[in-house]
PDB file of C-alpha atoms in Angstrom:
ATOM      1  CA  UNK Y   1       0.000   0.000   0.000  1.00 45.00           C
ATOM      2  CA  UNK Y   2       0.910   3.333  -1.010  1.00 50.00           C
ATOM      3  CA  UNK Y   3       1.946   5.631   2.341  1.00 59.00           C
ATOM      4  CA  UNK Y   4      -0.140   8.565   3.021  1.00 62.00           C
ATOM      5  CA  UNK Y   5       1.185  12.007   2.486  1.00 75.00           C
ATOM      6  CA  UNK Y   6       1.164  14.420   5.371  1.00 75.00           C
ATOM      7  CA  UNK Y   7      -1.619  16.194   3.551  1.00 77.00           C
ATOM      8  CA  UNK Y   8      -3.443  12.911   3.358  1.00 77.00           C
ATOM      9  CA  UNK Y   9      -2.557  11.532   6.968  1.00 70.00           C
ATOM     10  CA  UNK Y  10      -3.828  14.882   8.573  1.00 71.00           C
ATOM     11  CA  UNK Y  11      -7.172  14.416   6.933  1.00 74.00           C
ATOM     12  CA  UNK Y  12      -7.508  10.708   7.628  1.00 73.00           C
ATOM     13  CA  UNK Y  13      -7.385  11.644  11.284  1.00 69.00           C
ATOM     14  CA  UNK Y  14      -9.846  14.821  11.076  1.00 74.00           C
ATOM     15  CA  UNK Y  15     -12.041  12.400   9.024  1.00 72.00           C
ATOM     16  CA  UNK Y  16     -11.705   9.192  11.684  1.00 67.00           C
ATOM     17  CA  UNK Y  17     -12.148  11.353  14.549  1.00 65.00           C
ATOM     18  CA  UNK Y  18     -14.847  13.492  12.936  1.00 74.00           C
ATOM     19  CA  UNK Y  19     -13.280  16.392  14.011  1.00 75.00           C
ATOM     20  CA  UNK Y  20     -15.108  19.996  13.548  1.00 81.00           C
ATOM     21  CA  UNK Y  21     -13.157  21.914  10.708  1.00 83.00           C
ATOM     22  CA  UNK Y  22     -13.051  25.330  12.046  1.00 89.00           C
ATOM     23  CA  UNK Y  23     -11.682  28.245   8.985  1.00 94.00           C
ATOM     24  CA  UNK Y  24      -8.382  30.113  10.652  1.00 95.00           C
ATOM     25  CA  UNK Y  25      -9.920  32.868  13.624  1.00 95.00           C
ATOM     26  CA  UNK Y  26     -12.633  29.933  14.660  1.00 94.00           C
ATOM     27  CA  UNK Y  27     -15.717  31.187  15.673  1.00 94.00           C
ATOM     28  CA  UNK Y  28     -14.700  34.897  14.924  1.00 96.00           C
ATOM     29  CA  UNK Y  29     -13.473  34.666  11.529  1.00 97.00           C
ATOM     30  CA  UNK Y  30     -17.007  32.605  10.888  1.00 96.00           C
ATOM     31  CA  UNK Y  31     -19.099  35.805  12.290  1.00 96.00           C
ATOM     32  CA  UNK Y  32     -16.670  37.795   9.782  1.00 97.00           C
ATOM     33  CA  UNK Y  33     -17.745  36.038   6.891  1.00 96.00           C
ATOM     34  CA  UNK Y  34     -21.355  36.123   7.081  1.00 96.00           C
ATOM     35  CA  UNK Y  35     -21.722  39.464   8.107  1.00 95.00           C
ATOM     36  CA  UNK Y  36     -19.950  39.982   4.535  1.00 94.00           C
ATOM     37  CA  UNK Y  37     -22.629  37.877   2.640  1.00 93.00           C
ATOM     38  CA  UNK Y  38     -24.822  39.742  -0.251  1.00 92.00           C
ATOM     39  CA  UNK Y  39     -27.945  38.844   1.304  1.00 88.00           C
ATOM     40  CA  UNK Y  40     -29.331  38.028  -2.025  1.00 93.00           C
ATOM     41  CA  UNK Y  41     -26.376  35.384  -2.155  1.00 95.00           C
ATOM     42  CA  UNK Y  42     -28.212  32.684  -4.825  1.00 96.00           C
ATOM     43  CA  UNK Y  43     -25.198  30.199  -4.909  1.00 97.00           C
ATOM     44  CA  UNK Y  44     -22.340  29.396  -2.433  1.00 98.00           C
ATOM     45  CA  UNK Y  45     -19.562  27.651  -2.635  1.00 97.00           C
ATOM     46  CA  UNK Y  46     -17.386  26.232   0.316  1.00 97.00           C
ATOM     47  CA  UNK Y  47     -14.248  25.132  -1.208  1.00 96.00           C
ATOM     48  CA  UNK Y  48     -11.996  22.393   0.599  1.00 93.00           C
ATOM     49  CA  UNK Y  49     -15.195  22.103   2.908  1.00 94.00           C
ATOM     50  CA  UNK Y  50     -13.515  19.817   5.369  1.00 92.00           C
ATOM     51  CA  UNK Y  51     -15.580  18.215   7.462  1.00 92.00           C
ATOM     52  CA  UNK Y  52     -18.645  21.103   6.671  1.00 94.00           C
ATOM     53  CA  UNK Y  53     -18.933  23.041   9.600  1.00 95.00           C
ATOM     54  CA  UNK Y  54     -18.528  26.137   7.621  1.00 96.00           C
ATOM     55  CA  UNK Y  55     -21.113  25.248   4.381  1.00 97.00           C
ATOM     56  CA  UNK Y  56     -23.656  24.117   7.887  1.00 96.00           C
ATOM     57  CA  UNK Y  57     -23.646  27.418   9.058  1.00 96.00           C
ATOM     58  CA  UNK Y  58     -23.960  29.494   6.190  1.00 97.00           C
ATOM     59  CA  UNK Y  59     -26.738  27.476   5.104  1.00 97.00           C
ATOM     60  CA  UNK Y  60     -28.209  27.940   8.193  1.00 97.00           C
ATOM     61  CA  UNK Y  61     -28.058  31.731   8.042  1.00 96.00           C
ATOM     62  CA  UNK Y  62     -28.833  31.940   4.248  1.00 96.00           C
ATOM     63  CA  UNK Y  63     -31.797  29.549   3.910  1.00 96.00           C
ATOM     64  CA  UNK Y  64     -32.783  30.844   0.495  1.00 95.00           C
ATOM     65  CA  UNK Y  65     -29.424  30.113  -1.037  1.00 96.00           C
ATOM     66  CA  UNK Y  66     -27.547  26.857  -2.753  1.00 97.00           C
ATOM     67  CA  UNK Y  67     -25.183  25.940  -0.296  1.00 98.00           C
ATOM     68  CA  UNK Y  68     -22.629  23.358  -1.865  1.00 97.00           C
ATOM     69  CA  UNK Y  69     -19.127  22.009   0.177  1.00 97.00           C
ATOM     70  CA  UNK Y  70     -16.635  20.520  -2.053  1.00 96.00           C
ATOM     71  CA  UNK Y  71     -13.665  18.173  -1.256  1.00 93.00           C
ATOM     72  CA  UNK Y  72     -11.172  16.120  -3.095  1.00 89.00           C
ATOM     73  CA  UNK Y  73     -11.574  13.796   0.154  1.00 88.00           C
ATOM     74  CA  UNK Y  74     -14.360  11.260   0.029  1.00 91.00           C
ATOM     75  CA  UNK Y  75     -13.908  10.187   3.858  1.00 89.00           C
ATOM     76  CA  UNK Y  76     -14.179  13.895   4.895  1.00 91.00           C
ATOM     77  CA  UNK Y  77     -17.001  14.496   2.823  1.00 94.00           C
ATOM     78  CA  UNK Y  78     -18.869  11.300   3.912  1.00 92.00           C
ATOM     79  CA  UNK Y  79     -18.126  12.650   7.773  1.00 92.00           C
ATOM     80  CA  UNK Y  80     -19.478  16.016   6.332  1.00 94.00           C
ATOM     81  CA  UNK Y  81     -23.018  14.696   4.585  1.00 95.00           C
ATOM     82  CA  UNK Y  82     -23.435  12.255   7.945  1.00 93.00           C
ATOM     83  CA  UNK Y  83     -23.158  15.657  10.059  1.00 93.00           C
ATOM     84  CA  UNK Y  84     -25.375  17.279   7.607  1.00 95.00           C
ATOM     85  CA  UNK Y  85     -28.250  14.799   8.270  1.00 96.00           C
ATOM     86  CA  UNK Y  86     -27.821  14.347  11.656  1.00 93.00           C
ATOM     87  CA  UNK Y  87     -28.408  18.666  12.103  1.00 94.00           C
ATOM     88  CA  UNK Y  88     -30.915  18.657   9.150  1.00 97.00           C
ATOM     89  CA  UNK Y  89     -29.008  20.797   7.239  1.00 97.00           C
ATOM     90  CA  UNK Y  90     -29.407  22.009   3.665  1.00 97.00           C
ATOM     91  CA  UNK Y  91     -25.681  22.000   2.468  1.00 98.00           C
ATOM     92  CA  UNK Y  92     -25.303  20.013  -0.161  1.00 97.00           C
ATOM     93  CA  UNK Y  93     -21.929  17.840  -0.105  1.00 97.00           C
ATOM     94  CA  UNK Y  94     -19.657  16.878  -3.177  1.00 96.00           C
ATOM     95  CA  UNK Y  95     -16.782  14.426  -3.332  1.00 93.00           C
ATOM     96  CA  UNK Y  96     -15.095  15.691  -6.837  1.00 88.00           C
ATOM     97  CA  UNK Y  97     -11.208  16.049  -8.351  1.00 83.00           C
ATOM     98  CA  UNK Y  98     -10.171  19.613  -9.590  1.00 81.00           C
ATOM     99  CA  UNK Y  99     -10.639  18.886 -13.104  1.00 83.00           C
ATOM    100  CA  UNK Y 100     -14.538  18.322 -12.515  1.00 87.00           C
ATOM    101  CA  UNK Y 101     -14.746  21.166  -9.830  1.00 88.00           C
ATOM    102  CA  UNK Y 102     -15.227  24.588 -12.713  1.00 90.00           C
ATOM    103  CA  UNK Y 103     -18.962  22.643 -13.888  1.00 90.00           C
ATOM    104  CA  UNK Y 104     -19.828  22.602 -10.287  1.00 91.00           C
ATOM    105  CA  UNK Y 105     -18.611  26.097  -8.833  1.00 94.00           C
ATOM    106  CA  UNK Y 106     -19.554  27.858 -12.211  1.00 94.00           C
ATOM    107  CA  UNK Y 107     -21.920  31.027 -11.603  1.00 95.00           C
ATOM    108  CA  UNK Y 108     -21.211  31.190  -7.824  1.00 97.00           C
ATOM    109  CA  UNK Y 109     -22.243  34.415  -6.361  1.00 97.00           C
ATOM    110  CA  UNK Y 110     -19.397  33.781  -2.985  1.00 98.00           C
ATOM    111  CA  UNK Y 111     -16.644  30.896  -3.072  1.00 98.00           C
ATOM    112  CA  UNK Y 112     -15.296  30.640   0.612  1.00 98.00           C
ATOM    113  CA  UNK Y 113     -11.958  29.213   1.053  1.00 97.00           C
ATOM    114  CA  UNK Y 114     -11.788  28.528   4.590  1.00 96.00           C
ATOM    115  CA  UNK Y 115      -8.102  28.179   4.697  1.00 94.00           C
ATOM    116  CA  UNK Y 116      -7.871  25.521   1.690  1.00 93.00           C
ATOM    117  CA  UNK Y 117      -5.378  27.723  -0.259  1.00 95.00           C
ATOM    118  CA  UNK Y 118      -2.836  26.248   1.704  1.00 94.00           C
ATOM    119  CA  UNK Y 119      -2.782  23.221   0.901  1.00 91.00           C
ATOM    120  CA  UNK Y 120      -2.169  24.139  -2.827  1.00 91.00           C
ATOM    121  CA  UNK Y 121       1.044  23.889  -4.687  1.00 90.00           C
ATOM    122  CA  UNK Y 122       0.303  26.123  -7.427  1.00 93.00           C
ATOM    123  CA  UNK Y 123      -2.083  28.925  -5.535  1.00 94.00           C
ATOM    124  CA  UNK Y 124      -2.433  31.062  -8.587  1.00 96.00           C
ATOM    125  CA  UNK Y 125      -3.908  28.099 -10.632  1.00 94.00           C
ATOM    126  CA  UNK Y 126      -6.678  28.325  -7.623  1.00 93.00           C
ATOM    127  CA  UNK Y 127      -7.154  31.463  -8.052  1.00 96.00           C
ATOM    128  CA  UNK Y 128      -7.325  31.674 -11.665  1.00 96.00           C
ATOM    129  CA  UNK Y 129     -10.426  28.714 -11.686  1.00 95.00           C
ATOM    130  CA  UNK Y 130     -12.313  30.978  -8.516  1.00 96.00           C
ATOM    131  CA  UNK Y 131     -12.242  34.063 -10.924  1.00 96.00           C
ATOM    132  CA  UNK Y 132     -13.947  32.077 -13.815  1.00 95.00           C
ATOM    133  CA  UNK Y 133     -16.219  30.383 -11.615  1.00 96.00           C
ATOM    134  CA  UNK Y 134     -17.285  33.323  -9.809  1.00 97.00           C
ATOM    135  CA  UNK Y 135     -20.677  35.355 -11.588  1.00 95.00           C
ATOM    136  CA  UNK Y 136     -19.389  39.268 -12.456  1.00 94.00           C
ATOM    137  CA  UNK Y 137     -19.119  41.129  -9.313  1.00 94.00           C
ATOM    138  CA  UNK Y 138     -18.987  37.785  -7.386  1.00 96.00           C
ATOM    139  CA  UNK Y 139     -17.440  37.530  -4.004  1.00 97.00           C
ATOM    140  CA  UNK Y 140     -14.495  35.359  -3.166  1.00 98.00           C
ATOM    141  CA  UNK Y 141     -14.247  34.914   1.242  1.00 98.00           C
ATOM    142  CA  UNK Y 142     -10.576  33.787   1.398  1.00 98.00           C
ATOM    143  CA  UNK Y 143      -9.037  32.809   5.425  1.00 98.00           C
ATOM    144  CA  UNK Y 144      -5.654  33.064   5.772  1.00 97.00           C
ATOM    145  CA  UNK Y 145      -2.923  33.235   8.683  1.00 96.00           C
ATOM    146  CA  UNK Y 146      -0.555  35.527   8.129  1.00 97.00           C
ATOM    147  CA  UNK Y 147       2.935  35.136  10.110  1.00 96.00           C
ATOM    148  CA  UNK Y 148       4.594  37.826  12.201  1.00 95.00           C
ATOM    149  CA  UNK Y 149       7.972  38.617  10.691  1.00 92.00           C
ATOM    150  CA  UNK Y 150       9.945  37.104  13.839  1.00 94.00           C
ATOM    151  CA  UNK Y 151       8.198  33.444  13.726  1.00 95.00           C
ATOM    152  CA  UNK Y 152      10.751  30.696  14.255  1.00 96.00           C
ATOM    153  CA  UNK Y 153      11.380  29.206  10.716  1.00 95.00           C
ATOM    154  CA  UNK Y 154      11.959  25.738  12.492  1.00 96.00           C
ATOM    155  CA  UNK Y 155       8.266  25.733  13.974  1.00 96.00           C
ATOM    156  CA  UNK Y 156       7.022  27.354  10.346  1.00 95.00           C
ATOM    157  CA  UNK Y 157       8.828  24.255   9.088  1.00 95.00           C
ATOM    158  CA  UNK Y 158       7.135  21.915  11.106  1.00 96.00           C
ATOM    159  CA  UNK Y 159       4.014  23.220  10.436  1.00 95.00           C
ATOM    160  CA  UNK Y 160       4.737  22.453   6.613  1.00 94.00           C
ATOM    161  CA  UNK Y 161       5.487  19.074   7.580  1.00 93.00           C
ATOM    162  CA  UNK Y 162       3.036  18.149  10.132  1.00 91.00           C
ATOM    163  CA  UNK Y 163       0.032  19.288   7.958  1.00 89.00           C
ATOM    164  CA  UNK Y 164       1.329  19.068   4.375  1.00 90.00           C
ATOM    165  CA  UNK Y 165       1.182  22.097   3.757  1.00 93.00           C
ATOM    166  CA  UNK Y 166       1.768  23.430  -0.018  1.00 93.00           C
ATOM    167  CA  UNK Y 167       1.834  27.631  -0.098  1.00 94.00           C
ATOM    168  CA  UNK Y 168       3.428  29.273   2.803  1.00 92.00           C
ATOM    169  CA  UNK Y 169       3.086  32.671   1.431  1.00 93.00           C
ATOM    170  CA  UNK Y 170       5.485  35.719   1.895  1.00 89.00           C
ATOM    171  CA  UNK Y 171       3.251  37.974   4.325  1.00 93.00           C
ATOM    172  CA  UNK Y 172       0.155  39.816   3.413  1.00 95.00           C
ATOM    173  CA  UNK Y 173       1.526  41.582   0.451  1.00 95.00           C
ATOM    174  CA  UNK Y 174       2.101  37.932  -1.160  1.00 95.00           C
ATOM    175  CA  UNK Y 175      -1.616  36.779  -1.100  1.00 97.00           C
ATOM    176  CA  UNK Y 176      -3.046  39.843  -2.784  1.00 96.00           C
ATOM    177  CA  UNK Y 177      -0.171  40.225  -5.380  1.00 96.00           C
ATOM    178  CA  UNK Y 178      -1.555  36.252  -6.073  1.00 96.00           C
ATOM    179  CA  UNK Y 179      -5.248  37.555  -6.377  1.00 97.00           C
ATOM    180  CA  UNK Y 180      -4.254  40.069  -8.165  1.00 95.00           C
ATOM    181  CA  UNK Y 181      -2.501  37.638 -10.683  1.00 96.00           C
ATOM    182  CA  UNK Y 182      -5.625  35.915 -11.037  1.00 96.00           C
ATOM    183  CA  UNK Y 183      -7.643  38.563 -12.069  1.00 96.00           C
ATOM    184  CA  UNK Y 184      -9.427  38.972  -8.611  1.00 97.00           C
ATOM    185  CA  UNK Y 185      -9.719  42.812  -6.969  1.00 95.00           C
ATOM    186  CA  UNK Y 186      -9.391  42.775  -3.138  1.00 96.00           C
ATOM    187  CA  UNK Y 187     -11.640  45.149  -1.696  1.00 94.00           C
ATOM    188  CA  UNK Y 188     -11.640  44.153   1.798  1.00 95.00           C
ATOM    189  CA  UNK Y 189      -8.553  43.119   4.281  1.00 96.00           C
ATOM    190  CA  UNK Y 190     -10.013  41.970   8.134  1.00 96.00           C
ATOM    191  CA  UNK Y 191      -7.530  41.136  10.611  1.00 96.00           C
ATOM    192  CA  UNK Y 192      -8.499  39.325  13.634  1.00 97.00           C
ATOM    193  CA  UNK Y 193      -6.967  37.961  17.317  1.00 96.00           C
ATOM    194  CA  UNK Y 194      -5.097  35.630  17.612  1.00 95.00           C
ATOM    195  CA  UNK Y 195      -6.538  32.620  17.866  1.00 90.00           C
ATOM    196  CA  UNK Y 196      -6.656  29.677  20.426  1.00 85.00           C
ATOM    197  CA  UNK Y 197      -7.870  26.693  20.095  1.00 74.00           C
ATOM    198  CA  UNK Y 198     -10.255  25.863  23.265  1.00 69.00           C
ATOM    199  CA  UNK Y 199      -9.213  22.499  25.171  1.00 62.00           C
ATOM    200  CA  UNK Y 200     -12.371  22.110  26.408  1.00 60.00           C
ATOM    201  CA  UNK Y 201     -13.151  19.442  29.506  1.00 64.00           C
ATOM    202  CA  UNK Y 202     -15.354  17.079  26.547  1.00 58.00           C
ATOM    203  CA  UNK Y 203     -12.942  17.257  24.229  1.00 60.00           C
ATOM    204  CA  UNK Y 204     -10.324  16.156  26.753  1.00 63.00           C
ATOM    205  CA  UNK Y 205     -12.761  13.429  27.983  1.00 65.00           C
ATOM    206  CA  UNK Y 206     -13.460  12.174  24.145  1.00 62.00           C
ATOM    207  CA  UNK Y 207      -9.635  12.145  23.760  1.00 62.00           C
ATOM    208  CA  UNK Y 208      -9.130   9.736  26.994  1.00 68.00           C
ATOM    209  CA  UNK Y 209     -12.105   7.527  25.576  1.00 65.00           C
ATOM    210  CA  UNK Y 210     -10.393   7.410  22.305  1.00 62.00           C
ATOM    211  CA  UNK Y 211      -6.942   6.287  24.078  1.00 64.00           C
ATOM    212  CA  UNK Y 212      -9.068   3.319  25.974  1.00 68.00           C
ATOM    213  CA  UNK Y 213      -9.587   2.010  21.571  1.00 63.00           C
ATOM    214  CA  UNK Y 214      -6.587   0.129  20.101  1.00 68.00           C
ATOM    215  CA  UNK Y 215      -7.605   1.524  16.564  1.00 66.00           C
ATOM    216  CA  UNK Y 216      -8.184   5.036  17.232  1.00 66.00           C
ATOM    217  CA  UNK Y 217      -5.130   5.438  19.564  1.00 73.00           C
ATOM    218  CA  UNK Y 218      -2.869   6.033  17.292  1.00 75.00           C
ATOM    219  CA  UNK Y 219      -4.944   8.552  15.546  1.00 70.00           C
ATOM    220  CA  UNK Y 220      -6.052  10.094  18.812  1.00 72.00           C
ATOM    221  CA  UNK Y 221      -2.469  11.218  19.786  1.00 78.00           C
ATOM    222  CA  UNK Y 222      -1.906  12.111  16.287  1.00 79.00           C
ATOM    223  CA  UNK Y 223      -4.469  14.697  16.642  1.00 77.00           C
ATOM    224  CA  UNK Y 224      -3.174  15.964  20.134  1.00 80.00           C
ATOM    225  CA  UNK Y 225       0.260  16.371  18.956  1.00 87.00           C
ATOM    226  CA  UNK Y 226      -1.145  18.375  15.894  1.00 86.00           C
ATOM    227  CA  UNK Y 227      -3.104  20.251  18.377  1.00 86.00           C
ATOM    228  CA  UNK Y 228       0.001  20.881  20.523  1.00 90.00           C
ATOM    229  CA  UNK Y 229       1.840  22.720  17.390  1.00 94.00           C
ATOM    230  CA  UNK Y 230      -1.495  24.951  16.478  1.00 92.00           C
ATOM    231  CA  UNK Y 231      -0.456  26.204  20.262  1.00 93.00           C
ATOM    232  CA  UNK Y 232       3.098  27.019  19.636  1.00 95.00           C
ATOM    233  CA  UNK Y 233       1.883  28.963  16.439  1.00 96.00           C
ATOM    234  CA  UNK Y 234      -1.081  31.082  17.253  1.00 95.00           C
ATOM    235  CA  UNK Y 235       1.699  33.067  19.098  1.00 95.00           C
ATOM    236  CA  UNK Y 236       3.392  33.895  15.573  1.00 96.00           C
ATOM    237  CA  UNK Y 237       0.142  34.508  13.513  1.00 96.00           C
ATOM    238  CA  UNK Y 238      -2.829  36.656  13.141  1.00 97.00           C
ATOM    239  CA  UNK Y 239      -5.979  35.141  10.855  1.00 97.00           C
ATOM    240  CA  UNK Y 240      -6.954  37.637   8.052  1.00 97.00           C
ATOM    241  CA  UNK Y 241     -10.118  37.793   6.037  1.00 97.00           C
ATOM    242  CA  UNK Y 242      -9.815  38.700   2.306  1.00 97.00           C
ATOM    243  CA  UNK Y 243     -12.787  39.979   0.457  1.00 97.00           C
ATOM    244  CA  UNK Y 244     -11.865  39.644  -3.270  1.00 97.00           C
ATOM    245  CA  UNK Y 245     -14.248  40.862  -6.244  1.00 96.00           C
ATOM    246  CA  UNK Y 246     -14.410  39.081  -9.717  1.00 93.00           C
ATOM    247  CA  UNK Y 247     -14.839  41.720 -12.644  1.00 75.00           C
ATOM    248  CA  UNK Y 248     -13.797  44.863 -11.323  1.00 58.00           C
ATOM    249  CA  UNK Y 249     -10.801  46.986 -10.149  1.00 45.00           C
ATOM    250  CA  UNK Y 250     -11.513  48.146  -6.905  1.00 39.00           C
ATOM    251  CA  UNK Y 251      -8.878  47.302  -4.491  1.00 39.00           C
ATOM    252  CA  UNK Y 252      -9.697  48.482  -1.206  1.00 38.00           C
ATOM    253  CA  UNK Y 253     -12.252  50.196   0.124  1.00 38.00           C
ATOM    254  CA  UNK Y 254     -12.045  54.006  -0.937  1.00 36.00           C
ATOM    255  CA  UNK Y 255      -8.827  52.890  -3.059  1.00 34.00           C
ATOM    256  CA  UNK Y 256      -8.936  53.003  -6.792  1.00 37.00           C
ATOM    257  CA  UNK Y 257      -5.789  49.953  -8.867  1.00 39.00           C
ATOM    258  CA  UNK Y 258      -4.191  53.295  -9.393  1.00 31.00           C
ATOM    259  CA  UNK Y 259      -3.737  54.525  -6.062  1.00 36.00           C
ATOM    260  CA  UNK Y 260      -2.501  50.985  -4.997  1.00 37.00           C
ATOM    261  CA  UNK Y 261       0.419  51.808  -6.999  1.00 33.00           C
ATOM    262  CA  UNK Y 262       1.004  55.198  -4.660  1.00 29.00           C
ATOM    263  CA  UNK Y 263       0.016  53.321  -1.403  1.00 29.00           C
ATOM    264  CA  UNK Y 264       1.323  49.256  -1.727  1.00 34.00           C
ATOM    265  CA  UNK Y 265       0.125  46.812   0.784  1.00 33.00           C
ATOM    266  CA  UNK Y 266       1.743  46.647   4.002  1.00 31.00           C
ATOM    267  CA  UNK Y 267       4.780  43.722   3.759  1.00 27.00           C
ATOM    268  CA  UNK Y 268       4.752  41.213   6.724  1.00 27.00           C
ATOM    269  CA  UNK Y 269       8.325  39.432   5.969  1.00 26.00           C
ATOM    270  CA  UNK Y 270       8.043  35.986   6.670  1.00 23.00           C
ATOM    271  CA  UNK Y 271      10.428  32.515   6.355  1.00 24.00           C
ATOM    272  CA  UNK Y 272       8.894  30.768   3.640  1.00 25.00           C
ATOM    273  CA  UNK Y 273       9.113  27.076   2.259  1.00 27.00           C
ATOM    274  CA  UNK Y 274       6.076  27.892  -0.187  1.00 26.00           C
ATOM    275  CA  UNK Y 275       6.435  26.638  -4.019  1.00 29.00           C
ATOM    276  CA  UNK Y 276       9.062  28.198  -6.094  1.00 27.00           C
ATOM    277  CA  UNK Y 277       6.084  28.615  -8.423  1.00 30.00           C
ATOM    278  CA  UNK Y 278       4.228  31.440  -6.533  1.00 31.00           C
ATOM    279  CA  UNK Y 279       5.328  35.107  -7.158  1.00 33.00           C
ATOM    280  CA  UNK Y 280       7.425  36.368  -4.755  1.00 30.00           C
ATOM    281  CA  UNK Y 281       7.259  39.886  -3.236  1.00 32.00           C
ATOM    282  CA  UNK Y 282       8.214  42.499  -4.723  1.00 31.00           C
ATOM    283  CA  UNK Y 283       9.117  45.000  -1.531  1.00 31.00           C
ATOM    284  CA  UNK Y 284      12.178  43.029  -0.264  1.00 30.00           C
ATOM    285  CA  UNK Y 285      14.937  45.517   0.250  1.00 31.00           C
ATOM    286  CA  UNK Y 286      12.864  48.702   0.555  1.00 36.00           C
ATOM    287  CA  UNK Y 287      13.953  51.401   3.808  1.00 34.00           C
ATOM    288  CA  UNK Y 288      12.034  50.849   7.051  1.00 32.00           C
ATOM    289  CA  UNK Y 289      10.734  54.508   6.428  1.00 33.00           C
ATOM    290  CA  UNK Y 290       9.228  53.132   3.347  1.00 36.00           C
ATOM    291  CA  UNK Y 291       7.618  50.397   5.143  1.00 35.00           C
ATOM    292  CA  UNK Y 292       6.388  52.148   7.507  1.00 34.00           C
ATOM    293  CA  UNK Y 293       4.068  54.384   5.104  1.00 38.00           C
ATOM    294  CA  UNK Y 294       3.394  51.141   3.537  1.00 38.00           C
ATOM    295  CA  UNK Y 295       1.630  49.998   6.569  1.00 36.00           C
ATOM    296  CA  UNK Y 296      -0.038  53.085   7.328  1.00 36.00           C
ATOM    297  CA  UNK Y 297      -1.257  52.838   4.169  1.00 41.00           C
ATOM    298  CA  UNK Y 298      -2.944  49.574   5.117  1.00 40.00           C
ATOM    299  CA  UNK Y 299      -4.531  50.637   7.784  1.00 37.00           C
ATOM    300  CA  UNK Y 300      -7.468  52.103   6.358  1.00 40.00           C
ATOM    301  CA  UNK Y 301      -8.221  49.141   4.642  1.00 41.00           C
ATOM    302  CA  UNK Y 302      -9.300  46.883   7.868  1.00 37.00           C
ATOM    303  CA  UNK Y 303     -12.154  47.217   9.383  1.00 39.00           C
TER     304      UNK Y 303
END
């Protein structure tokens, strides 16, 4: 038998333990993205769905709309439609490769990647198929961490490693330059808390059940350790929330393509391990005066 990938292991254990797939920021970057939703929102995707926590609650809050989770995994999306009927909820669960995924997405009025970019090799390619998927003036949600510039490359390493992680972008700068590529217009930037992950007392108790199982112990401390590194790095990260547009030019809010020229994106320097494929930023060597109107630049664009 072949041996799983990293990528592959990770999601063997979220999908054995059916483990609640939570977008970087948790519970906060969740409230971010829905009070961005169009309310006439017809069709949604949730790309990389995960187990479907995310495509559950924005069905939940859009009732009116198509709500349809996509994964490349078919034991996370089994987990995902089992969770689905067990709440009664409307989301709509697909098990398909990317080649098949453009018929399916096509005329989406909101994609949400919930931190699925990640896992990508080739992130502009990504981008690229959300753009032409995406209706004109369509809305892509995209959840990202973004690293302070004095995280420990070792533990960024790990990370890369432990999860199987594909794009480890250069800092805040990086992901909209890779929008931008794509033909997508960032109009809104959201930076959250840190984020913690909450060892609550039953998920403590489930663990120590799970421990008692010959089959699932193995799997069990899998998780834990994973859960132990998330803890080192939500020290060294902040989750952001990018709004990107399909079809138009608008960059930021109040901020024309032009002016983004005048007033760059604030760079968050990062060690990277990313693909060699991905564009690299273009404000390495600039004067810390320079940065520094760079980020106040930035500013006004969170809100």
């Amino acid at each position: 038998m072949k041996p799983l990938s990293s990528q592959d292991y990770y999601f063997s254990i979220v999908a054995a333990l059916k483990q609640k797939n939570v977008p970087p920021g948790g519970e906060t970057m969740m409230e971010a993205i829905l009070a961005a939703f169009p309310s006439d929102s017809r069709k949604i995707v949730d790309f990389g769905c995960n187990t479907g926590w995310i495509s559950r609650r924005v069905a939940r809050a859009f009732p009116q709309a198509e709500v349809i989770g996509v994964d490349e995994n078919p034991a996370i999306i089994e987990v995902a439609r089992e969770v689905a009927r067990r709440e009664e909820s409307a989301a709509i669960f697909s098990c398909v490769d990317i080649a098949a995924l453009p018929d399916l997405m096509s005329e989406a009025d909101v994609i949400i990647c919930g931190g699925s970019a990640a896992f990508f090799e080739r992130p502009l390619d990504l981008y690229r198929m959300v753009a032409r998927c995406l209706r004109p003036g369509g809305l892509l949600m995209d959840c990202h961490y973004v690293y302070d510039a004095d995280a420990p490359p070792s533990l960024r390493q790990e990370e890369k490693e432990t999860f199987g992680l594909g794009w480890m972008p250069d800092g805040l700068d990086d992901i909209v330059s890779v929008h931008e590529d794509a033909g997508l217009s960032v109009g809104k930037i959201k930076r959250l808390p840190r984020f913690h992950f909450e060892d609550s007392a039953a998920a403590r108790l489930a663990r120590d059940i799970l421990h008692t199982v010959p089959k699932m112990e193995e799997l069990a401390e899998a998780m834990a350790k994973r859960r132990r590194l998330i803890s080192k790095l939500a020290h060294h990260r902040h989750p952001y929330l990018l709004i990107a547009r399909a079809g138009e030019q608008i960059v930021a809010e109040g901020v024309t393509h032009r002016k983004r020229a005048e007033v760059p994106m604030a760079f968050e320097a990062v060690t990277s391990n990313r693909h060699a494929s991905v564009r690299r930023s273009t404000v390495v060597g600039c004067s810390f005066w320079r940065e520094a109107a760079r980020a106040v630049g930035l500013r006004s664009a969170y809100s």
